[in-house]
Structure formats: C-alpha cells, structure tokens
XYZ file of N, CA and C in Angstrom:
711
model
N 165.214 103.082 83.831
C 164.597 102.781 82.546
C 163.571 101.683 82.746
N 162.367 101.922 82.322
C 161.317 100.927 82.431
C 160.912 100.476 81.041
N 160.653 99.176 80.921
C 160.246 98.586 79.651
C 158.754 98.318 79.696
N 158.027 98.766 78.700
C 156.601 98.521 78.635
C 156.346 97.047 78.338
N 155.189 96.513 78.769
C 154.836 95.139 78.452
C 154.706 94.957 76.950
N 154.744 93.705 76.505
C 154.606 93.418 75.079
C 153.260 93.928 74.592
N 153.214 94.431 73.376
C 151.977 94.959 72.827
C 151.869 94.586 71.362
N 150.697 94.828 70.825
C 150.483 94.554 69.409
C 151.313 95.509 68.575
N 151.700 95.063 67.388
C 152.520 95.894 66.508
C 151.786 97.183 66.160
N 152.514 98.294 66.107
C 151.940 99.593 65.779
C 152.829 100.257 64.746
N 152.236 101.071 63.887
C 153.009 101.730 62.845
C 154.004 102.700 63.465
N 153.538 103.497 64.438
C 154.395 104.487 65.079
C 154.685 104.070 66.519
N 155.963 103.922 66.856
C 156.360 103.606 68.228
C 156.792 104.888 68.925
N 156.395 105.037 70.170
C 156.724 106.224 70.942
C 157.649 105.871 72.101
N 158.501 106.819 72.480
C 159.433 106.654 73.594
C 159.210 107.840 74.524
N 158.638 107.590 75.711
C 158.456 108.665 76.689
C 159.821 108.956 77.298
N 160.456 110.022 76.826
C 161.842 110.309 77.194
C 161.992 110.899 78.583
N 160.882 111.258 79.241
C 160.999 111.854 80.567
C 159.682 111.727 81.314
N 159.680 110.929 82.389
C 158.482 110.811 83.219
C 158.886 110.490 84.653
N 157.893 110.531 85.563
C 158.145 110.282 86.986
C 157.098 109.297 87.507
N 157.136 108.084 87.017
C 156.159 107.081 87.425
C 156.316 106.673 88.883
N 157.454 107.034 89.495
C 157.674 106.722 90.905
C 157.075 107.778 91.830
N 156.527 108.852 91.267
C 155.934 109.924 92.066
C 154.826 109.346 92.948
N 154.836 109.641 94.258
C 153.816 109.096 95.164
C 152.388 109.379 94.715
N 152.210 110.463 93.960
C 150.863 110.818 93.507
C 150.331 109.875 92.436
N 151.212 109.160 91.763
C 150.765 108.259 90.694
C 151.285 106.837 90.855
N 152.148 106.611 91.845
C 152.799 105.304 91.983
C 151.790 104.165 92.073
N 150.712 104.375 92.823
C 149.730 103.308 93.015
C 149.023 102.923 91.722
N 148.907 103.871 90.807
C 148.209 103.589 89.546
C 149.179 103.467 88.378
N 150.478 103.438 88.672
C 151.481 103.348 87.602
C 151.247 102.161 86.668
N 150.927 100.956 87.186
C 150.696 99.827 86.267
C 149.597 100.108 85.243
N 148.494 100.736 85.688
C 147.410 101.030 84.749
C 147.816 102.134 83.776
N 148.611 103.095 84.255
C 149.110 104.145 83.364
C 150.011 103.554 82.284
N 150.861 102.614 82.682
C 151.763 101.966 81.732
C 150.964 101.185 80.688
N 149.944 100.470 81.156
C 149.112 99.708 80.214
C 148.415 100.640 79.222
N 147.878 101.751 79.724
C 147.184 102.695 78.847
C 148.151 103.324 77.846
N 149.342 103.686 78.329
C 150.339 104.283 77.438
C 150.797 103.283 76.388
N 150.969 102.041 76.807
C 151.386 100.992 75.879
C 150.343 100.798 74.779
N 149.082 100.807 75.184
C 148.002 100.651 74.208
C 147.981 101.808 73.216
N 148.480 102.968 73.653
C 148.515 104.148 72.784
C 149.771 104.204 71.930
N 150.677 103.225 72.109
C 151.860 103.161 71.262
C 153.174 103.486 71.932
N 153.163 103.709 73.257
C 154.412 104.007 73.965
C 155.133 102.698 74.267
N 156.326 102.535 73.701
C 157.063 101.283 73.859
C 158.039 101.305 75.029
N 158.551 102.489 75.378
C 159.534 102.578 76.456
C 159.311 103.847 77.270
N 159.832 103.806 78.515
C 159.722 104.949 79.415
C 161.074 105.198 80.078
N 161.523 106.454 80.099
C 162.712 106.829 80.864
C 162.219 107.463 82.160
N 162.282 106.698 83.256
C 161.783 107.158 84.552
C 162.904 107.898 85.275
N 162.679 109.163 85.598
C 163.709 110.018 86.181
C 163.552 110.167 87.682
N 164.652 109.999 88.404
C 164.667 110.248 89.834
C 164.741 111.736 90.110
N 164.358 112.140 91.340
C 164.387 113.554 91.706
C 165.261 113.834 92.919
N 165.537 112.812 93.736
C 166.397 112.985 94.911
C 166.823 111.613 95.404
N 167.694 111.600 96.403
C 168.141 110.325 96.977
C 166.969 109.504 97.501
N 165.911 110.188 97.926
C 164.780 109.503 98.552
C 163.998 108.619 97.588
N 164.081 108.889 96.293
C 163.275 108.076 95.377
C 164.098 107.214 94.423
N 165.416 107.178 94.604
C 166.241 106.358 93.714
C 165.818 104.899 93.763
N 165.510 104.398 94.974
C 165.139 102.987 95.097
C 163.822 102.703 94.382
N 162.931 103.697 94.329
C 161.661 103.511 93.633
C 161.858 103.456 92.124
N 162.791 104.278 91.630
C 163.109 104.241 90.199
C 163.686 102.877 89.839
N 164.582 102.380 90.687
C 165.166 101.056 90.453
C 164.083 99.990 90.466
N 163.180 100.073 91.440
C 162.084 99.108 91.540
C 161.183 99.182 90.316
N 160.933 100.395 89.835
C 160.089 100.580 88.659
C 160.696 99.877 87.444
N 162.004 100.010 87.277
C 162.672 99.373 86.142
C 162.637 97.866 86.268
N 162.779 97.381 87.501
C 162.776 95.935 87.703
C 161.395 95.370 87.441
N 160.332 96.093 87.739
C 158.971 95.622 87.542
C 158.462 95.975 86.155
N 158.785 96.420 85.403
C 158.418 96.674 84.006
C 159.032 97.948 83.600
N 159.613 115.996 92.248
C 159.343 117.360 91.831
C 160.433 118.232 92.285
N 160.462 118.377 92.384
C 161.517 119.356 92.742
C 161.971 119.096 94.172
N 163.234 118.741 94.393
C 163.770 118.463 95.722
C 165.145 119.089 95.844
N 165.273 120.263 96.482
C 166.554 120.948 96.557
C 167.490 120.401 97.616
N 166.957 119.609 98.578
C 167.808 119.135 99.656
C 168.697 117.985 99.207
N 169.846 117.835 99.871
C 170.717 116.692 99.638
C 171.520 116.445 100.904
N 171.944 115.215 101.088
C 172.718 114.875 102.276
C 174.177 115.262 102.068
N 174.956 115.364 103.156
C 176.372 115.736 103.027
C 177.171 114.776 102.150
N 176.775 113.505 102.143
C 177.521 112.514 101.358
C 176.744 112.091 100.111
N 176.011 113.046 99.521
C 175.153 112.710 98.389
C 175.929 112.155 97.202
N 177.134 112.675 96.962
C 177.910 112.197 95.822
C 178.361 110.759 96.034
N 178.782 110.436 97.250
C 179.161 109.055 97.558
C 177.958 108.133 97.398
N 176.788 108.601 97.844
C 175.566 107.802 97.704
C 175.240 107.576 96.234
N 175.446 108.623 95.432
C 175.159 108.516 94.004
C 176.107 107.535 93.331
N 177.368 107.587 93.681
C 178.340 106.642 93.126
C 177.978 105.209 93.499
N 177.596 105.012 94.757
C 177.214 103.665 95.199
C 175.988 103.185 94.437
N 175.047 104.090 94.233
C 173.830 103.720 93.515
C 174.152 103.242 92.105
N 175.028 103.951 91.414
C 175.381 103.555 90.051
C 176.185 102.259 90.037
N 176.998 102.041 91.067
C 177.754 100.789 91.154
C 176.801 99.612 91.331
N 175.734 99.827 92.097
C 174.755 98.773 92.362
C 173.700 98.671 91.260
N 173.531 99.758 90.496
C 172.491 99.807 89.465
C 173.092 100.302 88.159
N 173.888 99.480 87.493
C 174.581 99.926 86.273
C 173.647 100.301 85.135
N 172.383 99.839 85.199
C 171.453 100.155 84.113
C 170.879 101.566 84.217
N 171.159 102.273 85.319
C 170.588 103.606 85.531
C 171.330 104.677 84.743
N 170.586 105.661 84.269
C 171.166 106.856 83.661
C 171.235 107.936 84.734
N 171.752 109.114 84.398
C 171.878 110.207 85.357
C 170.762 111.218 85.115
N 169.920 111.435 86.116
C 168.889 112.441 85.960
C 167.649 112.168 86.787
N 166.822 113.185 86.939
C 167.089 114.395 86.217
C 167.939 115.351 87.048
N 168.751 116.123 86.369
C 169.591 117.125 87.008
C 169.453 118.415 86.205
N 169.965 119.529 86.735
C 169.887 120.728 85.914
C 169.894 122.035 86.666
N 169.364 123.058 85.999
C 169.371 124.436 86.493
C 167.965 125.009 86.410
N 167.614 125.845 87.393
C 166.262 126.397 87.421
C 166.277 127.821 87.968
N 165.870 128.761 87.116
C 165.712 130.154 87.536
C 164.233 130.548 87.556
N 163.364 129.536 87.545
C 161.933 129.787 87.593
C 161.464 130.050 89.009
N 160.156 129.932 89.237
C 159.594 130.245 90.549
C 160.143 129.345 91.644
N 160.373 128.068 91.333
C 160.962 127.152 92.312
C 162.447 127.439 92.482
N 163.124 127.591 91.377
C 164.572 127.752 91.413
C 165.040 129.004 92.117
N 164.202 130.036 92.126
C 164.596 131.288 92.768
C 164.865 131.115 94.257
N 164.305 130.071 94.848
C 164.496 129.857 96.284
C 165.813 129.169 96.596
N 166.529 128.714 95.572
C 167.793 128.001 95.754
C 168.931 128.817 95.162
N 169.990 129.001 95.914
C 171.143 129.766 95.441
C 171.615 129.218 94.096
N 171.689 130.087 93.081
C 172.032 129.609 91.746
C 173.469 129.119 91.682
N 174.361 129.749 92.421
C 175.744 129.286 92.452
C 175.840 127.863 92.964
N 175.004 127.531 93.939
C 174.974 126.171 94.469
C 174.411 125.208 93.433
N 173.385 125.649 92.702
C 172.836 124.817 91.633
C 173.918 124.477 90.611
N 174.670 125.486 90.208
C 175.724 125.298 89.212
C 176.777 124.330 89.727
N 177.172 124.481 90.981
C 178.202 123.617 91.564
C 177.775 122.152 91.553
N 176.543 121.897 91.993
C 176.038 120.520 92.039
C 175.871 119.964 90.629
N 175.313 120.766 89.738
C 175.099 120.342 88.355
C 176.416 119.972 87.692
N 177.431 120.795 87.900
C 178.759 120.535 87.331
C 179.295 119.189 87.808
N 179.183 118.916 89.097
C 179.674 117.652 89.647
C 178.913 116.465 89.069
N 177.605 116.617 88.920
C 176.799 115.527 88.373
C 177.145 115.257 86.914
N 177.374 116.316 86.153
C 177.774 116.147 84.755
C 179.128 115.455 84.649
N 180.060 115.854 85.498
C 181.392 115.248 85.479
C 181.315 113.761 85.814
N 180.445 113.408 86.767
C 180.273 111.997 87.119
C 179.665 111.230 85.948
N 178.665 111.810 85.303
C 178.035 111.155 84.155
C 179.050 110.910 83.050
N 179.909 111.884 82.806
C 180.921 111.732 81.766
C 181.942 110.677 82.166
N 182.337 110.681 83.433
C 183.296 109.686 83.933
C 182.758 108.270 83.768
N 181.462 108.086 84.064
C 180.840 106.763 83.991
C 180.276 106.457 82.605
N 180.395 107.414 81.682
C 179.887 107.264 80.318
C 178.397 106.922 80.309
N 177.624 107.729 81.042
C 176.186 107.529 81.125
C 175.445 108.713 80.506
N 174.297 108.456 79.884
C 173.492 109.563 79.370
C 172.869 110.349 80.517
N 172.498 111.579 80.224
C 171.980 112.486 81.246
C 170.636 113.059 80.809
N 169.705 113.169 81.753
C 168.447 113.865 81.497
C 168.499 115.196 82.234
N 168.364 116.293 81.482
C 168.568 117.633 82.044
C 167.273 118.447 82.081
N 167.060 119.062 83.240
C 165.954 119.984 83.483
C 166.533 121.388 83.442
N 165.967 122.262 82.628
C 166.478 123.635 82.558
C 165.316 124.612 82.413
N 165.254 125.573 83.316
C 164.207 126.591 83.280
C 164.848 127.974 83.316
N 164.691 128.721 82.242
C 165.170 130.100 82.148
C 166.664 130.235 82.457
N 167.425 129.229 82.075
C 168.867 129.269 82.343
C 169.650 128.631 81.210
N 169.148 128.735 79.985
C 169.791 128.035 78.875
C 171.148 128.612 78.508
N 171.349 129.909 78.712
C 172.669 130.484 78.470
C 173.703 129.907 79.418
N 173.338 129.807 80.702
C 174.231 129.203 81.697
C 174.455 127.727 81.389
N 173.381 127.054 80.983
C 173.475 125.634 80.657
C 174.477 125.397 79.539
N 174.359 126.171 78.468
C 175.260 125.998 77.332
C 176.706 126.235 77.750
N 176.945 127.240 78.563
C 178.300 127.540 79.028
C 178.882 126.376 79.828
N 178.073 125.794 80.715
C 178.539 124.679 81.544
C 178.778 123.437 80.695
N 177.877 123.169 79.757
C 178.043 122.002 78.892
C 179.288 122.135 78.026
N 179.561 123.343 77.551
C 180.775 123.567 76.765
C 182.014 123.328 77.619
N 181.953 123.753 78.862
C 183.086 123.614 79.763
C 183.335 122.158 80.142
N 182.280 121.378 80.212
C 182.380 119.997 80.691
C 182.395 118.981 79.560
N 181.733 119.287 78.463
C 181.550 118.328 77.373
C 182.757 118.186 76.470
N 182.557 117.464 75.356
C 181.295 116.897 74.878
C 180.894 115.647 75.657
N 179.687 115.138 75.344
C 179.128 114.002 76.063
C 178.782 112.887 75.075
N 179.720 111.972 74.839
C 179.482 110.893 73.870
C 178.262 110.040 74.195
N 177.944 109.887 75.494
C 176.801 109.061 75.880
C 175.480 109.796 75.711
N 175.529 111.105 75.513
C 174.319 111.870 75.227
C 173.745 112.623 76.415
N 173.110 113.747 76.096
C 172.402 114.567 77.082
C 171.019 114.874 76.524
N 169.981 114.493 77.258
C 168.614 114.786 76.828
C 168.137 116.061 77.510
N 167.821 117.073 76.725
C 167.243 118.312 77.246
C 165.731 118.175 77.138
N 165.108 117.770 78.240
C 163.677 117.492 78.150
C 162.877 118.791 78.225
N 161.761 118.815 77.524
C 160.905 119.996 77.448
C 161.721 121.221 77.047
N 162.464 121.082 75.955
C 163.394 122.136 75.533
C 162.661 123.433 75.205
N 163.130 124.542 75.805
C 162.553 125.856 75.550
C 163.628 126.895 75.248
N 164.829 126.421 74.906
C 165.899 127.339 74.544
C 165.694 127.889 73.144
N 166.590 128.759 72.727
C 166.454 129.382 71.410
C 166.862 128.427 70.296
N 166.356 128.715 69.101
C 166.723 127.916 67.930
C 168.206 128.065 67.625
N 168.757 129.251 67.944
C 170.166 129.513 67.652
C 171.107 128.641 68.470
N 170.652 128.162 69.621
C 171.500 127.336 70.487
C 171.558 125.879 70.045
N 170.600 125.480 69.225
C 170.445 124.055 68.913
C 171.707 123.440 68.329
N 172.327 124.088 67.357
C 173.503 123.491 66.711
C 174.656 123.331 67.696
N 174.867 124.324 68.565
C 175.943 124.228 69.559
C 175.674 123.100 70.541
N 174.430 122.982 70.984
C 174.066 121.920 71.919
C 174.179 120.556 71.254
N 173.744 120.481 70.004
C 173.825 119.215 69.262
C 175.275 118.753 69.130
N 176.182 119.688 68.885
C 177.598 119.340 68.744
C 178.202 118.800 70.036
N 177.576 119.114 71.166
C 178.058 118.638 72.464
C 177.474 117.277 72.824
N 176.557 116.776 71.988
C 175.953 115.467 72.238
C 174.547 115.537 72.786
N 173.869 116.677 72.599
C 172.533 116.849 73.167
C 171.434 116.337 72.248
N 170.399 115.808 72.885
C 169.155 115.439 72.228
C 168.074 116.373 72.773
N 166.954 116.468 72.071
C 165.907 117.404 72.466
C 164.555 116.704 72.503
N 163.787 116.972 73.561
C 162.395 116.532 73.581
C 161.532 117.763 73.826
N 160.316 117.737 73.304
C 159.409 118.872 73.398
C 158.187 118.492 74.211
N 157.583 119.488 74.839
C 156.381 119.225 75.635
C 155.363 120.324 75.395
N 154.236 120.229 76.078
C 153.188 121.219 75.932
C 153.592 122.612 76.354
N 154.648 122.723 77.171
C 155.120 124.044 77.584
C 155.581 124.867 76.380
N 155.930 124.182 75.306
C 156.400 124.869 74.106
C 155.315 125.731 73.484
N 154.096 125.369 73.678
C 152.997 125.999 72.960
C 152.159 126.956 73.791
N 151.925 126.620 75.040
C 151.017 127.429 75.843
C 149.610 127.390 75.280
N 149.350 126.355 74.489
C 148.054 126.229 73.817
C 147.227 125.130 74.457
N 145.961 125.069 74.057
C 145.142 123.935 74.435
C 145.688 122.695 73.740
N 145.344 121.543 74.269
C 145.895 120.289 73.763
C 145.692 120.126 72.261
N 144.494 120.430 71.773
C 144.220 120.234 70.344
C 145.084 121.148 69.482
N 145.269 122.388 69.924
C 146.097 123.325 69.170
C 147.562 122.908 69.213
N 147.985 122.412 70.381
C 149.376 121.971 70.517
C 149.657 120.814 69.574
N 148.728 119.858 69.518
C 148.902 118.710 68.634
C 148.979 119.154 67.177
N 148.139 120.117 66.816
C 148.130 120.606 65.441
C 149.459 121.271 65.095
N 149.980 122.081 66.019
C 151.241 122.766 65.782
C 152.390 121.769 65.674
N 152.439 120.813 66.606
C 153.519 119.829 66.595
C 153.467 118.974 65.333
N 152.255 118.683 64.868
C 152.133 117.907 63.635
C 152.682 118.696 62.455
N 152.443 120.012 62.454
C 152.970 120.828 61.360
C 154.491 120.878 61.407
N 155.052 120.907 62.625
C 156.509 120.872 62.776
C 157.052 119.556 62.243
N 156.354 118.478 62.578
C 156.775 117.155 62.122
C 156.780 117.087 60.593
N 155.748 117.644 59.977
C 155.679 117.654 58.512
C 156.839 118.449 57.925
N 157.153 119.580 58.561
C 158.228 120.438 58.062
C 159.575 119.731 58.161
N 159.846 119.114 59.310
C 161.122 118.409 59.495
C 161.226 117.248 58.520
N 160.124 116.521 58.341
C 160.124 115.398 57.402
C 160.427 115.879 55.982
N 159.878 117.039 55.618
C 160.131 117.562 54.274
C 161.590 117.971 54.108
N 162.190 118.524 55.164
C 163.599 118.904 55.098
C 164.494 117.683 54.912
N 164.125 116.591 55.580
C 164.916 115.360 55.504
C 164.530 114.507 54.304
N 163.466 114.923 53.616
C 162.967 114.198 52.444
C 162.592 112.764 52.796
N 161.893 112.622 53.912
C 161.370 111.324 54.331
C 159.910 111.510 54.733
N 159.201 110.398 54.889
C 157.798 110.481 55.284
C 157.687 110.760 56.784
N 156.486 111.157 57.216
C 156.262 111.408 58.642
C 156.425 110.125 59.448
N 156.002 109.003 58.884
C 156.157 107.720 59.571
C 157.640 107.396 59.740
N 158.423 107.654 58.704
C 159.871 107.412 58.791
C 160.513 108.334 59.818
N 160.037 109.585 59.892
C 160.568 110.524 60.877
C 160.259 110.058 62.294
N 159.050 109.543 62.497
C 158.683 109.021 63.816
C 159.599 107.868 64.209
N 159.931 107.015 63.247
C 160.823 105.886 63.525
C 162.234 106.380 63.830
N 162.694 107.401 63.109
C 164.014 107.980 63.379
C 164.054 108.557 64.793
N 162.982 109.253 65.180
C 162.904 109.837 66.522
C 162.964 108.746 67.582
N 162.227 107.660 67.346
C 162.240 106.533 68.283
C 163.637 105.923 68.375
N 164.286 105.764 67.228
C 165.634 105.189 67.219
C 166.628 106.096 67.932
N 166.458 107.418 67.803
C 167.334 108.350 68.506
C 167.221 108.167 70.015
N 165.984 108.041 70.507
C 165.776 107.843 71.940
C 166.339 106.501 72.383
N 166.138 105.472 71.559
C 166.681 104.150 71.882
C 168.199 104.193 71.941
N 168.816 104.898 70.993
C 170.273 105.032 70.978
C 170.766 105.727 72.237
N 170.072 106.790 72.644
C 170.480 107.550 73.826
C 170.467 106.688 75.076
N 169.460 105.822 75.206
C 169.311 105.029 76.421
C 169.822 103.592 76.277
N 170.616 103.316 75.244
C 171.139 101.958 75.059
C 172.591 101.854 75.504
N 172.958 102.627 76.530
C 174.312 102.552 77.067
C 174.541 101.180 77.696
N 175.801 100.800 77.844
C 176.152 99.476 78.346
C 175.544 99.237 79.727
N 174.852 98.126 79.871
C 174.246 97.771 81.143
C 172.776 98.102 81.231
N 172.278 98.957 80.338
C 170.867 99.325 80.394
C 170.007 98.196 79.841
N 168.730 98.225 80.173
C 167.817 97.205 79.660
C 167.703 97.289 78.144
N 167.698 98.507 77.618
C 167.604 98.670 76.166
C 168.819 98.057 75.494
N 170.009 98.308 76.051
C 171.245 97.749 75.492
C 171.175 96.228 75.481
N 170.744 95.649 76.582
C 170.678 94.191 76.677
C 169.688 93.612 75.674
N 168.570 94.310 75.455
C 167.578 93.832 74.495
C 168.108 93.916 73.067
N 168.800 95.024 72.770
C 169.377 95.191 71.429
C 170.425 94.126 71.168
N 171.262 93.852 72.182
C 172.304 92.845 72.038
C 171.712 91.458 71.824
N 170.533 91.224 72.417
C 169.920 89.902 72.334
C 169.270 89.649 70.982
N 168.973 90.733 70.256
C 168.308 90.585 68.945
C 169.269 90.023 67.914
C-alpha cells in the first residue's frame, strides 16, 4: 500500500485500487506518476506484487510514499515470512486466468495455488486483490468453498456477469472497473461510466459526489486492515 503525498483539498477523492508501480517499465518514473495522479485527485494507491521477485519492490514502494507463472519450491514459506516481516501488506494479486496467457499454465495448478493463497489470506485476516480472466464461474465456486472473507476480496477489472454480483458480495467481495469493461475509446468509456455512476447514485438516492465519497470509503475500508498504513492513519485521526 502506497500513500500519495499531501495535496490540496479536492471535492472527489480517488483510490487506485490496483496498480503496479514497481513494474521495471515504470519504476524509474513512478515518483512523477504519483505526483501527476495526486494532482488529478488520487489519494491512495494499492500496489500489487506479481511474484516473489518483486515483493521487496512493493515493500519499498510503500515505505517511500505481469504475469509470472513461475514459483520456487518453498514459495508458501517465503510468502509467510514476507507477511511476518511486512504486516502492512495485503495479499495479491492472485487469481485465475483462462485467457491467452493463462492457457499456457495448467488450470488445475492455478486452482491449487489460488486456493492455498486464499486460505492463507483468510488465516491472516488480510484483504485480497484478485485477477480473473474468463474464469468467473470457477472463481465463484472456489470463493464459496473457501469463504466468506471478512477482510474483503477486491475483484479488479471485474468482467463477470451481473447475476454473480450478489453472490460475490455476500462472500465479502468488492468490485473495481476498468477500460476493459467497455472496449471503447477513452472518451466513450468515460461517458458510459459516468452514466453508470448517475444510475447508481439515483438508486441510492444520493448525489454523484456523495457516491464518489462512498466508493472512496469502501476502498479505504478494504485496505484498512490492522497493520496497514491506512489503518494507522485512521487510528491516528
């Protein structure tokens, strides 16, 4: 979890629920990216690790403000040690993939590893960031078998069916949306998402600004587990 630098007050606060600022392709310019995002209203960032090789970079990122199918034989022991040494870390990203990348990895093996990671997250009472591509039926089955998850599960870039939402929500899931939802140009995507925001706000009988604040609070709640930077900041207020 990375905290953005202090910024001027803004009407709408944003929480980037899933990013990879430790990626070698952007690591060198991460400080400028953070400053630009902060100026645009992003108050917090959830930086997700991708393998054992970048866990230390995620930790470093939090202290300072792609797809990897390989793992070592003692990866679970390494993961436990990492959480013991870094209590502020959440679990993720983890998940299932039947897309072009995922097809190269045995799906049974994906399920086995994912199950173990979920069980560890539940044992440690940590929130989880989940990656899922064309495997939402399998995902729901595994979450039902392992859950519920009081600490929360973030399904980033959610592309599952609307019918699954209530079942996933009952298990402790949160949802974030991305441009993959639209397949549109940026301007069209923004227009569509704004219309969705208006619709949800009307259902809840609140303003769009209030809905944005509720969304921000939901993300803050998800990442305010004991030991996290968000938790410590909330406790200090």
